[in-house]
Tab-separated table of C-alpha atoms in Angstrom:
chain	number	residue	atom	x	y	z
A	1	UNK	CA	8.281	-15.722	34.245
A	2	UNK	CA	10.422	-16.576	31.616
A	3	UNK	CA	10.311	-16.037	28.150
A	4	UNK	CA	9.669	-17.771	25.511
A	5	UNK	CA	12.903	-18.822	23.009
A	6	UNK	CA	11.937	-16.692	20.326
A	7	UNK	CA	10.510	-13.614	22.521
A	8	UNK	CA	14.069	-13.898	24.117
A	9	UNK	CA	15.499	-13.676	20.816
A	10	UNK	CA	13.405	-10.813	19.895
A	11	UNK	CA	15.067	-8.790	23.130
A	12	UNK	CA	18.522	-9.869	21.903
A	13	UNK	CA	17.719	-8.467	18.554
A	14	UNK	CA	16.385	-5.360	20.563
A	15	UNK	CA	19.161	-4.914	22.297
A	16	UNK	CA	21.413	-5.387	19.621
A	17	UNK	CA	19.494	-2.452	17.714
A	18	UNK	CA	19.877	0.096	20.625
A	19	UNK	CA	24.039	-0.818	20.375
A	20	UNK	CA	23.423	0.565	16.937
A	21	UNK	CA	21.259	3.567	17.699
A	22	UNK	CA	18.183	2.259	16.502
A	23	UNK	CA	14.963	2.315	18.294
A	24	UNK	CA	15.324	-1.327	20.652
A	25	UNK	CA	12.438	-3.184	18.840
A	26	UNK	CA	13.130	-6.966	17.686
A	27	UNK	CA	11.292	-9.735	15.851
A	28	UNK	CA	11.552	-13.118	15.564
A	29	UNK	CA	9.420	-15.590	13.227
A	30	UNK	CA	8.517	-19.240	14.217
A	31	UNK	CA	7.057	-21.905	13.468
A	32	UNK	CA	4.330	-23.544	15.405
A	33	UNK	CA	6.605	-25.659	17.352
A	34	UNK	CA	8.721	-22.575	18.406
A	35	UNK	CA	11.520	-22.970	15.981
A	36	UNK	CA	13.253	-19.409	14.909
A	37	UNK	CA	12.952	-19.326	10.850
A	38	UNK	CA	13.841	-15.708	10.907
A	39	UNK	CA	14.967	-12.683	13.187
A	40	UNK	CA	15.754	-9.127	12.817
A	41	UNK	CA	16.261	-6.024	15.035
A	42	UNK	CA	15.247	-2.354	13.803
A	43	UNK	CA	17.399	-0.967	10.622
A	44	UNK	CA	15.804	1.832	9.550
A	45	UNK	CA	18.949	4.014	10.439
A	46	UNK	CA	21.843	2.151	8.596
A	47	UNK	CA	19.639	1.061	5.878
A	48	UNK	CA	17.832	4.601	5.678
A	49	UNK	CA	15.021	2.958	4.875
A	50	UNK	CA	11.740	4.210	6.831
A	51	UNK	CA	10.387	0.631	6.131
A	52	UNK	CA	13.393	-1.346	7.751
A	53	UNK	CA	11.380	-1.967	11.030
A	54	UNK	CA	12.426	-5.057	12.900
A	55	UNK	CA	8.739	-7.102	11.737
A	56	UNK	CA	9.142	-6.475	8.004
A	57	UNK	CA	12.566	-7.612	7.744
A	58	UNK	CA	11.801	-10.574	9.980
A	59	UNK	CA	8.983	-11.350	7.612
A	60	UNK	CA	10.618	-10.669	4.449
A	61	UNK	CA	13.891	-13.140	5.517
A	62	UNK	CA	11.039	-15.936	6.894
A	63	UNK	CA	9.181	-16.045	3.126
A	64	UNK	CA	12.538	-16.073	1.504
A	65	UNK	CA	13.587	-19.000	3.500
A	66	UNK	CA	10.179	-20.763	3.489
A	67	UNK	CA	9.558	-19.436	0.050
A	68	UNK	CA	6.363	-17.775	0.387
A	69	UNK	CA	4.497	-14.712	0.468
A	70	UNK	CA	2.570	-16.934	2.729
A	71	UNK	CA	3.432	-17.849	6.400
A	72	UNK	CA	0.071	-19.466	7.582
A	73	UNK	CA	1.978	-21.854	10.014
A	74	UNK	CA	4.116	-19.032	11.524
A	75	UNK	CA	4.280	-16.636	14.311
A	76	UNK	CA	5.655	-13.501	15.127
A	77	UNK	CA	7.282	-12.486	18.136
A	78	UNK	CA	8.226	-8.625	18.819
A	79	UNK	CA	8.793	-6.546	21.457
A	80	UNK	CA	6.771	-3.552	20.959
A	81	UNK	CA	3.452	-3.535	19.630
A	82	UNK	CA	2.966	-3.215	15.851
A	83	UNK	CA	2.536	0.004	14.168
A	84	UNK	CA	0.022	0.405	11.169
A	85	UNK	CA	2.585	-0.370	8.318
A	86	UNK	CA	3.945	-3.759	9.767
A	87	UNK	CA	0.137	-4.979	11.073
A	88	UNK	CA	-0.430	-4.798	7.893
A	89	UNK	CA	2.278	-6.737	6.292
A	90	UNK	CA	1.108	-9.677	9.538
A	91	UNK	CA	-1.875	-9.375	7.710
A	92	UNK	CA	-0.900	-9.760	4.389
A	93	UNK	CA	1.827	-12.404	5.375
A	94	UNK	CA	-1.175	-14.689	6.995
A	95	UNK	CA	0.689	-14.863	10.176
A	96	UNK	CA	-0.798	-17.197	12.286
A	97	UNK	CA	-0.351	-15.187	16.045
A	98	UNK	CA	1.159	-12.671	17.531
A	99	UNK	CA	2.903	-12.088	20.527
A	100	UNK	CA	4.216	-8.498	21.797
A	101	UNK	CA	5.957	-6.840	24.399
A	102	UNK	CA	5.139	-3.580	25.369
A	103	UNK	CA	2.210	-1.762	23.740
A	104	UNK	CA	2.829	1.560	21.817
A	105	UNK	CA	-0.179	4.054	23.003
A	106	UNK	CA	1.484	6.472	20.220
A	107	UNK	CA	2.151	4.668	17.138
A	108	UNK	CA	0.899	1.154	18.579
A	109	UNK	CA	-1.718	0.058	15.932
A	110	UNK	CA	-3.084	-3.694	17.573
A	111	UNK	CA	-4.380	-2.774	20.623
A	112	UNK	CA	-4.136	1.534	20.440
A	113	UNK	CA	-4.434	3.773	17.500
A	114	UNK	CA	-6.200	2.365	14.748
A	115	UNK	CA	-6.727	-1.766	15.989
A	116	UNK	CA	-5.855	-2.616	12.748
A	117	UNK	CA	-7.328	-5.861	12.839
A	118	UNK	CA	-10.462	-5.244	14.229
A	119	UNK	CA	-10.851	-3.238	10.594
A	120	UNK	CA	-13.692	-4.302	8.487
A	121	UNK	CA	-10.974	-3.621	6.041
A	122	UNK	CA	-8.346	-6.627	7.401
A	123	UNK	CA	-8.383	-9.274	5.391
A	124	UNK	CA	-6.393	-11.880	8.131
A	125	UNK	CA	-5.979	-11.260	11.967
A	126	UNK	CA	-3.761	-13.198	13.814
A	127	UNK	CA	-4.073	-14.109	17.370
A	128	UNK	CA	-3.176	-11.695	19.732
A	129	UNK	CA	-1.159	-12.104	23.110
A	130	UNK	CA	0.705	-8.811	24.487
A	131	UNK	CA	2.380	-8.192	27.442
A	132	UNK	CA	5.227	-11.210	26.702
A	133	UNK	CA	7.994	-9.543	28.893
A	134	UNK	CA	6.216	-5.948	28.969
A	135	UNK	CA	8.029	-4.973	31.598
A	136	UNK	CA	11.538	-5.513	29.888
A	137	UNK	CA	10.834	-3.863	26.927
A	138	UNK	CA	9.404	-0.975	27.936
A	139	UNK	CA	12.583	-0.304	30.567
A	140	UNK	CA	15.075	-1.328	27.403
A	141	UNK	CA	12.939	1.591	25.336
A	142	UNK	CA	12.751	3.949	28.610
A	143	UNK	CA	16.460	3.857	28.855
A	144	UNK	CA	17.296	4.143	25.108
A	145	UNK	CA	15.378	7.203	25.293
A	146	UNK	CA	16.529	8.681	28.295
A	147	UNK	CA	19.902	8.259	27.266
A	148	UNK	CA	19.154	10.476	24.010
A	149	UNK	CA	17.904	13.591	25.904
């Protein structure tokens, strides 16, 4: 099957995170048509910042571009599955649907660990579609690992 442009852009922002010794996880924000309006790849190494996760800085360079806390008409593409802190900023950012890779069974927080959308607490839940080139991002993660044991 093959992916969609801004999944594939996610795995080259994945990829381009493991050449850097970060965890391979990459994001890219669209707009309904598809169009990339933002993309980033994990930086929580180089920036040392335990926030720098490949959604978050996705999101933060897609407002700053569209110039709004607010990206209603947007979606996210990543290639792991969402922990807690950036399904919340999804949330808070009104994105309109997300697509995932692989799911995260221990820090995963969309479909394992907490489902933070299914909270009474959420205030916006996107769509949900995982398992958008599942297969490739868990063997990019499998061998970033591997390689660091």
């Amino acid at each position: 099957m093959k992916l969609p442009e801004p999944m594939r852009i996610a795995f080259e922002e994945a990829e381009a995170a493991a050449r850097r010794g970060e965890v391979p996880v990459g994001a890219v924000v669209a707009d309904k048509a598809g169009n990339v309006i933002a993309h980033a790849g994990n930086r929580t190494l180089e920036l040392k910042d335990p926030t720098a996760h490949a959604e978050l800085l996705a999101i933060r360079d897609a407002a700053r571009i569209l110039g709004s806390e607010r990206l209603v008409a947007c979606d996210l593409y990543v290639t792991l599955e969402p922990c807690a802190m950036c399904a919340a900023a999804i949330s808070f950012a009104r994105i309109r649907r997300l697509y995932f890779g692989a799911g995260d069974e221990k820090m995963g927080a969309v479909e394992h660990g907490s489902r933070f959308f299914a909270q009474a607490t959420c205030h916006h839940a996107p769509d949900v579609y995982s398992g958008i080139g599942e297969d490739k991002a868990r063997t990019l993660l499998r061998e970033f690992f591997k390689a660091r044991r």
